Coordinates of C-alpha atoms in Angstrom, one line a residue:
X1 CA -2.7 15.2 0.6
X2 CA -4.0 18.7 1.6
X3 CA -5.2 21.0 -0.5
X4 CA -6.5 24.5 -1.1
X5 CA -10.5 24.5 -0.5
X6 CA -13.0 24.9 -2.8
X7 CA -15.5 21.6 -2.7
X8 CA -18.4 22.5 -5.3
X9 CA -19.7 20.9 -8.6
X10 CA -21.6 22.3 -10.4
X11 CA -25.6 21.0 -9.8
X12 CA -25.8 20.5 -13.6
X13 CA -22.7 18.3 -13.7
X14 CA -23.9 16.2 -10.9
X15 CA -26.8 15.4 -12.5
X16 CA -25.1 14.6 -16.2
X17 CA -22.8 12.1 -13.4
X18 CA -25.7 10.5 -11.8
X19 CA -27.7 10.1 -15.4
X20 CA -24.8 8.3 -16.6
X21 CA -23.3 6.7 -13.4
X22 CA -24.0 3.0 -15.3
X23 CA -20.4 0.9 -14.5
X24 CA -19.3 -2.3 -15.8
X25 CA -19.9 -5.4 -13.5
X26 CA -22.4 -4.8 -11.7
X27 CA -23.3 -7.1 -8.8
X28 CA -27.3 -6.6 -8.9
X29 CA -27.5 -6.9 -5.8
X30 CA -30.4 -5.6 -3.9
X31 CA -30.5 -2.0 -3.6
X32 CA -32.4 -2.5 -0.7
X33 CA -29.7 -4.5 0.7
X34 CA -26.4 -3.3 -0.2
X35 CA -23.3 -4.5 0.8
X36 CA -20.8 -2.4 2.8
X37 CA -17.2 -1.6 1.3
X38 CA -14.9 0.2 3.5
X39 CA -13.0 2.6 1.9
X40 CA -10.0 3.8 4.0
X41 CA -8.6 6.8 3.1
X42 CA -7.0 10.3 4.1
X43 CA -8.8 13.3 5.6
X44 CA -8.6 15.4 2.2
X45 CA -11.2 12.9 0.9
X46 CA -14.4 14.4 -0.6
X47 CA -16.9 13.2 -3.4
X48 CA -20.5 14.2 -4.5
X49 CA -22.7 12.6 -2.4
X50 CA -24.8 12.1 -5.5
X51 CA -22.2 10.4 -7.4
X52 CA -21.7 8.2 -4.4
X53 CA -25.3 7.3 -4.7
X54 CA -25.2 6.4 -7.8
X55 CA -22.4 4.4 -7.7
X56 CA -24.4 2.2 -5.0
X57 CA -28.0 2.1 -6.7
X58 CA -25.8 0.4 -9.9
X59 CA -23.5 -1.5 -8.3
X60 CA -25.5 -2.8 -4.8
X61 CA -22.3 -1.6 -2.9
X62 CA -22.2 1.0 -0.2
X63 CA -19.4 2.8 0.7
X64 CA -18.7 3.9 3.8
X65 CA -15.5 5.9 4.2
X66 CA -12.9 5.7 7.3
X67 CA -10.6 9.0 7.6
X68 CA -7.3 8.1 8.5
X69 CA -5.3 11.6 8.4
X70 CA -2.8 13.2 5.9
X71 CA -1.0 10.3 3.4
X72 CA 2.2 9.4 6.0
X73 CA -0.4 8.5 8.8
X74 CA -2.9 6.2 6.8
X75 CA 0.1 4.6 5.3
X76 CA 1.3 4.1 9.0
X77 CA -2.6 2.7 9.3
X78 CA -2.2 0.4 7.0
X79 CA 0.7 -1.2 7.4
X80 CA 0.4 -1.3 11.1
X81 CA -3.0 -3.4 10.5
X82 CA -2.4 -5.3 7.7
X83 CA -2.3 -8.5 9.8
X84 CA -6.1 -7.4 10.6
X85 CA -7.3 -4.7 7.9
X86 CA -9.3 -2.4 8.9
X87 CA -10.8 -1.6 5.5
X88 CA -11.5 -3.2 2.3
X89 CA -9.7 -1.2 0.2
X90 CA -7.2 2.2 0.2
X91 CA -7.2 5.4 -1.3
X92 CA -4.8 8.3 -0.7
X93 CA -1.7 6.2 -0.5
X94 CA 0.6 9.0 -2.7
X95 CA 3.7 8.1 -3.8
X96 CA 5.9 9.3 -1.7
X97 CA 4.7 6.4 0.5
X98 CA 3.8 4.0 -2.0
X99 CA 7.0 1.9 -1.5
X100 CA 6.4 1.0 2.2
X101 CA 2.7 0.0 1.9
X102 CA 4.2 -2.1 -1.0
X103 CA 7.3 -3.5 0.5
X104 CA 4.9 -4.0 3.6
X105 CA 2.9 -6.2 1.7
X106 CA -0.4 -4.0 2.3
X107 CA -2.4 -4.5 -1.0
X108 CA -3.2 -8.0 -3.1
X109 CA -2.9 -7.8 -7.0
X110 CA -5.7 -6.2 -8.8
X111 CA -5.3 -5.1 -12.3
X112 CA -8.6 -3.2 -13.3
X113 CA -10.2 -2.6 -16.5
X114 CA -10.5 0.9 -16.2
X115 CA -6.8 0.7 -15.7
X116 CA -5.8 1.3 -19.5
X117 CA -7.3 4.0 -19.5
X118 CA -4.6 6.6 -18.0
X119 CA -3.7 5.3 -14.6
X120 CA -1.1 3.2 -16.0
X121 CA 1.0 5.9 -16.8
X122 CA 1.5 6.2 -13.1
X123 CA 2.4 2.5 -12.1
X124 CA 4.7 2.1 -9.9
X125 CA 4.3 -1.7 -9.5
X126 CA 5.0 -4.9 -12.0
X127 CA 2.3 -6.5 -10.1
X128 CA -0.3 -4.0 -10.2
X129 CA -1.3 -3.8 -6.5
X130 CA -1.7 0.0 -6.8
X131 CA -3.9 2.4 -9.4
X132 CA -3.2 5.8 -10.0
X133 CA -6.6 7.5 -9.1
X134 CA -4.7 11.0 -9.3
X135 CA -2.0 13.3 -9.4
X136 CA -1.0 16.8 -7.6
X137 CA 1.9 18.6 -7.6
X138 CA 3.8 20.4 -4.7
X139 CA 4.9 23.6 -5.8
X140 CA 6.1 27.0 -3.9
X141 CA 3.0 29.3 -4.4
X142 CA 3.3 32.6 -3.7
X143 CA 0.6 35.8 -3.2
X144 CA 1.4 38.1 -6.5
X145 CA -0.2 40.9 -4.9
X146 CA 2.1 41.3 -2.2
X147 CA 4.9 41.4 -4.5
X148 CA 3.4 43.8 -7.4
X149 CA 2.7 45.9 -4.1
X150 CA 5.9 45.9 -2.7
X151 CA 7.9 46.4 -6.0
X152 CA 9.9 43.0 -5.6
X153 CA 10.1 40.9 -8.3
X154 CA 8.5 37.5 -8.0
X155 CA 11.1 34.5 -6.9
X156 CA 11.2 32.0 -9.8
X157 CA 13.0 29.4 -8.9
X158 CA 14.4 27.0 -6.1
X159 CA 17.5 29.3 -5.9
X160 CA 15.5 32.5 -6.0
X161 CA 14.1 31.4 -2.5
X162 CA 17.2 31.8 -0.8
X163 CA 18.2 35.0 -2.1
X164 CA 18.4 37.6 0.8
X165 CA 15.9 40.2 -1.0
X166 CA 13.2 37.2 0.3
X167 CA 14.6 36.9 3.6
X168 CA 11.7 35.8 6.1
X169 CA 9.0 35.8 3.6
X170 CA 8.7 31.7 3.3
X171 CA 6.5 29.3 5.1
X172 CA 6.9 25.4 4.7
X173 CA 5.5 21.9 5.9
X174 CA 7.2 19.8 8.0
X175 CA 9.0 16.9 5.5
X176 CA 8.4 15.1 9.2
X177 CA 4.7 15.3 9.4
X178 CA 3.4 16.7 6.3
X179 CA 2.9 14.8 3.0
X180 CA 3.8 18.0 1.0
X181 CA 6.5 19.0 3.5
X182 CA 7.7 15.7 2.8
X183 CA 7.3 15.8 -1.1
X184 CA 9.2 19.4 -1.0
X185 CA 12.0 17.8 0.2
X186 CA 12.2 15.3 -2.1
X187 CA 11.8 17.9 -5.0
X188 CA 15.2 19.6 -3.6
X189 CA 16.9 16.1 -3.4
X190 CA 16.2 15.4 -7.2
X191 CA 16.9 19.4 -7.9
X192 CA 20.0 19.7 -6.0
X193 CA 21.0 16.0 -5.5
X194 CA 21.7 13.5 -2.1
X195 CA 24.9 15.7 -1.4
X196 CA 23.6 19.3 -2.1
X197 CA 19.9 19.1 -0.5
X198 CA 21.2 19.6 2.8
X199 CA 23.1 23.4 1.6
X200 CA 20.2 24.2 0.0
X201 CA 18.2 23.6 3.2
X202 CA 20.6 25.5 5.6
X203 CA 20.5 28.3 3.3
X204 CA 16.9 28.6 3.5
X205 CA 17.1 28.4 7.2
X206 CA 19.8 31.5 7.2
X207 CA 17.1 33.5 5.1
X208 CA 14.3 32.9 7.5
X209 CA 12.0 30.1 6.6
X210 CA 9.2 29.3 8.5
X211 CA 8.5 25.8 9.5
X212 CA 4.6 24.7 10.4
X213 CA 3.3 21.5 11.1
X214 CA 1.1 21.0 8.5
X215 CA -0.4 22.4 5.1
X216 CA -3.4 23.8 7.0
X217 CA -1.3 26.1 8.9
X218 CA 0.9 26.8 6.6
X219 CA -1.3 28.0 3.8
X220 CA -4.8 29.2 6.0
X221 CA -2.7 31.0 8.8
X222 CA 0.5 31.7 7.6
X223 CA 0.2 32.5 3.8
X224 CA -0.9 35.8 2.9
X225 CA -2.3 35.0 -0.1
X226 CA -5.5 33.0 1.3
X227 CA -8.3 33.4 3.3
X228 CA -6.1 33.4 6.6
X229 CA -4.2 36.8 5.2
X230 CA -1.3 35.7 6.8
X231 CA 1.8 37.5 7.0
X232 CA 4.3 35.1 4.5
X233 CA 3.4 35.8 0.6
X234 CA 5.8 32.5 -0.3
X235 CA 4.2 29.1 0.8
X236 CA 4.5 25.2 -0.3
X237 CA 1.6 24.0 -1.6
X238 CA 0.2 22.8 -5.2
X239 CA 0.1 23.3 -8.6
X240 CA -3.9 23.7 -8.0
X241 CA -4.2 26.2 -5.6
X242 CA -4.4 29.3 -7.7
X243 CA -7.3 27.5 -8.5
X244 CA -8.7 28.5 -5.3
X245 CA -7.7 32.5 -4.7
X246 CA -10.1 33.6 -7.9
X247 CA -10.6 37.3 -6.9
X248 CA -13.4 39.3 -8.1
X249 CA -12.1 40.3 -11.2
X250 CA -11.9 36.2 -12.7
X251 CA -8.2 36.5 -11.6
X252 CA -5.8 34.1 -9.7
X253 CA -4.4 36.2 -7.1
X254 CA -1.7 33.6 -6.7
X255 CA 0.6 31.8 -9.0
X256 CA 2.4 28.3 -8.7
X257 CA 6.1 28.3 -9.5
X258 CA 6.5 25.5 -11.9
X259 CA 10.2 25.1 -12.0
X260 CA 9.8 24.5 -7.9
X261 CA 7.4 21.3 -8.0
X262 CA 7.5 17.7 -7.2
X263 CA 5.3 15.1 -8.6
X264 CA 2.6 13.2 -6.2
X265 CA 0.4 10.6 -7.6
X266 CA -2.3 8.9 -5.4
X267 CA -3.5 5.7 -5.5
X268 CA -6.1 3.2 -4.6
X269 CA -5.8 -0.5 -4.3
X270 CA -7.6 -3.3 -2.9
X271 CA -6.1 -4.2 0.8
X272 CA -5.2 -8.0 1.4
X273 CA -7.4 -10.0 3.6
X274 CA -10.2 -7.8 3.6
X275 CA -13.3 -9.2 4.1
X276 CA -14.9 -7.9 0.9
X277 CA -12.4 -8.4 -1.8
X278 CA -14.7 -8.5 -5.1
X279 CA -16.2 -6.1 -4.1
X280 CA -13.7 -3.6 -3.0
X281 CA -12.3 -4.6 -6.5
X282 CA -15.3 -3.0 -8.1
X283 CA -14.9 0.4 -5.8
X284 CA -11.1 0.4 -7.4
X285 CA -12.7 0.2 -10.9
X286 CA -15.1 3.0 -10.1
X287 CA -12.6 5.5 -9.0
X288 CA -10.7 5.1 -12.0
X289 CA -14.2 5.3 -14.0
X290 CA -15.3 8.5 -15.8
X291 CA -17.7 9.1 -13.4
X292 CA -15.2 9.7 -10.0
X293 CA -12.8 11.0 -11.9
X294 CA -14.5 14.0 -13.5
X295 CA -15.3 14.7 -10.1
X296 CA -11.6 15.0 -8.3
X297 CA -10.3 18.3 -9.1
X298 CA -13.4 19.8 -8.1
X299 CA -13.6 18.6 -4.8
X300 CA -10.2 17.3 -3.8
X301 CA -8.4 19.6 -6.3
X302 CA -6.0 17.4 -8.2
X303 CA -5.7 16.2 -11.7
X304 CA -8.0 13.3 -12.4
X305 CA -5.7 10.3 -13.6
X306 CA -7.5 9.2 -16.5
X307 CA -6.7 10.7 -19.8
X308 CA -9.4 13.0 -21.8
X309 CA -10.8 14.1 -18.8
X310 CA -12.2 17.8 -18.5
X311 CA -10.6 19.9 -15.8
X312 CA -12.9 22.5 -14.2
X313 CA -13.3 26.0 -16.1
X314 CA -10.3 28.5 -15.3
X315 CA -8.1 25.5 -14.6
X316 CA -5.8 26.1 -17.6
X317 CA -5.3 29.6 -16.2
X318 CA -5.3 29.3 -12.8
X319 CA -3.7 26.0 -12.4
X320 CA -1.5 25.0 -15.0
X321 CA 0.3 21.6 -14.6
X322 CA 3.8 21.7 -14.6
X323 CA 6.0 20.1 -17.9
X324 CA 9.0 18.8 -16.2
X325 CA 8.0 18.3 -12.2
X326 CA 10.9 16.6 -10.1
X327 CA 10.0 13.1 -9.5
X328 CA 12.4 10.6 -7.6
X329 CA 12.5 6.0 -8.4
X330 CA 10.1 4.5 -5.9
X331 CA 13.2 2.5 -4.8
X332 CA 15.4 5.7 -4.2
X333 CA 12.9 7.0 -2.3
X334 CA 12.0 3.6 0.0
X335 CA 16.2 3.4 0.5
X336 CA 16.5 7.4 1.6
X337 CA 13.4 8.5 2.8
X338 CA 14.0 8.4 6.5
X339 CA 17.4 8.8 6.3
X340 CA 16.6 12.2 4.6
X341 CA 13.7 13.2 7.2
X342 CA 16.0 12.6 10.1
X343 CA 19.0 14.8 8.2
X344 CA 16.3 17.1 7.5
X345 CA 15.1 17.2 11.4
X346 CA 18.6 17.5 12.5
X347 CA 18.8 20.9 10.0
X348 CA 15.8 22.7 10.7
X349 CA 14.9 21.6 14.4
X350 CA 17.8 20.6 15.9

């Protein structure tokens, strides 16, 4: 999962993380001496150093992080490895991919204490192989400032984006090689169904839509509400994002369309026949903890799993989550996923 960039927490919050980094089950192992844990994840990974620290000088485990690219390829990772794992245990697997690594037989059962408190909500699995660490939602985003400037009123909804007034103003993800490409076009198969997706699709493709390879492009170089200034104010991204385009006046200078977005949870889980099981276990139970978790919207902008929480200042403004996001069976998605992709490839690059 990509997202929009803005990695700092607060110096005072750190600390009050590291004061109070003290987690349950402890191995007291030397801190001299720790042991390794590799945690495998996506490239979008990013926690306090400090907190990380912490974590080890309580717990005796190190952990050492392998980047494995956006959600689709460390789910490829993982499943092509599982014979041999690279890794002790997963994060990042979102769940738009969660059925494969399960079906695949990727992760061993782990049910963690920390589990009750949020996570659950998320589960996807009777057996409990995966944990919902956190959740982001891919929604159209669009630069307000283009259209306050232009005197075009701001598209709304999925059928707004295919209205002829917004001809060629839309950039989007691959659904082929982009995790929130991909979860876009799931959001139009729950909005508009497994026989009316593919219209919606060719109408957007008759009113210009731009098609990148990735999030990175798409929002840094094509959108013109970031950094990049790019020349597209309409772009798929995340609910979170406005989070990010703060101008100087405390204002978002972008705005999520919450009637366009589709639910993505993340989770972590201890990988079968790893070499470090216990103790992956414990990394599972500390990125479910208070600790992590107050830490993930700041730096990997997202909404911490576990319930009561505080979200970063402006958040509520900015970033509002969404009431009713589209969300699609972990089953329906494992029995259409590539099906749709390669309809989806046929419409927009064949």
């Amino acid at each position: 999962m990509k997202r929009a960039l803005r990695t700092v927490v607060a110096a005072g919050t750190v600390a009050a993380l590291v004061a109070g980094c003290s987690l349950s089950g402890n191995t007291g192992n030397d801190p001299q001496a720790p042991a390794t844990v590799t945690l495998v994840t996506h490239d979008s990974w990013l926690a306090p150093q400090e907190v990380l620290d912490a974590f080890e000088r309580q717990s005796g485990i190190k952990i050492s992080v392998l980047k494995q690219g956006d959600a689709g390829a460390l789910t490829n990772k993982l499943v092509l490895t599982k014979a041999n794992p690279i890794g002790d245990v997963a994060y990042g697997i979102d769940s738009t991919f969660a059925s494969r690594a399960l079906t695949e037989g990727v992760f061993e059962q782990y049910t963690s204490p920390e589990a009750d408190r949020g996570p659950q909500r998320y589960s996807v699995d009777p057996e409990h192989r995966l944990s919902a660490v956190d959740l982001g939602d891919v929604c159209v985003n669009i630069d307000t400032r283009y259209f306050a400037d232009k005197g075009l009123p701001e598209p709304k909804s999925f059928a707004d984006l295919a209205d002829a007034k917004y001809k060629d103003l839309m950039v989007a993800e691959s659904a082929a090689t982009s995790s929130p490409g991909l979860a876009f076009l799931l959001g139009t198969v729950a909005q508009f169904g497994e026989q009316g997706w593919q219209g919606y699709w060719t109408q957007l493709k008759a009113n210009g839509l731009k098609v990148v390879s990735g999030w990175e492009e798409a929002y840094q170089k094509e959108f013109s509400g970031s950094s990049g200034k790019g020349p597209r104010p309409i772009v798929v991204s995340y609910a979170s994002s406005p989070a990010a385009e703060i101008g100087d006046d405390g204002k978002p200078r972008t705005k999520a369309l919450l009637d366009t977005c589709y639910r993505q949870v993340e989770y972590a889980g201890v990988l079968k026949g790893g070499k470090q099981v216990e103790k992956a276990r414990k990394v599972v139970d500390f990125l479910l903890s208070q600790q992590f978790q107050v830490t993930v919207a700041s730096n990997m902008y997202v909404y911490p799993a576990r319930q009561g929480v505080e979200l970063p200042q402006g958040w509520a403004q900015a970033a509002p989550q969404p009431q009713q996001p589209k969300t699609l069976e972990p089953a329906k998605i494992q029995a259409g996923r590539e099906q749709w992709i390669a309809q989806w490839r046929t419409l927009l690059e064949g």
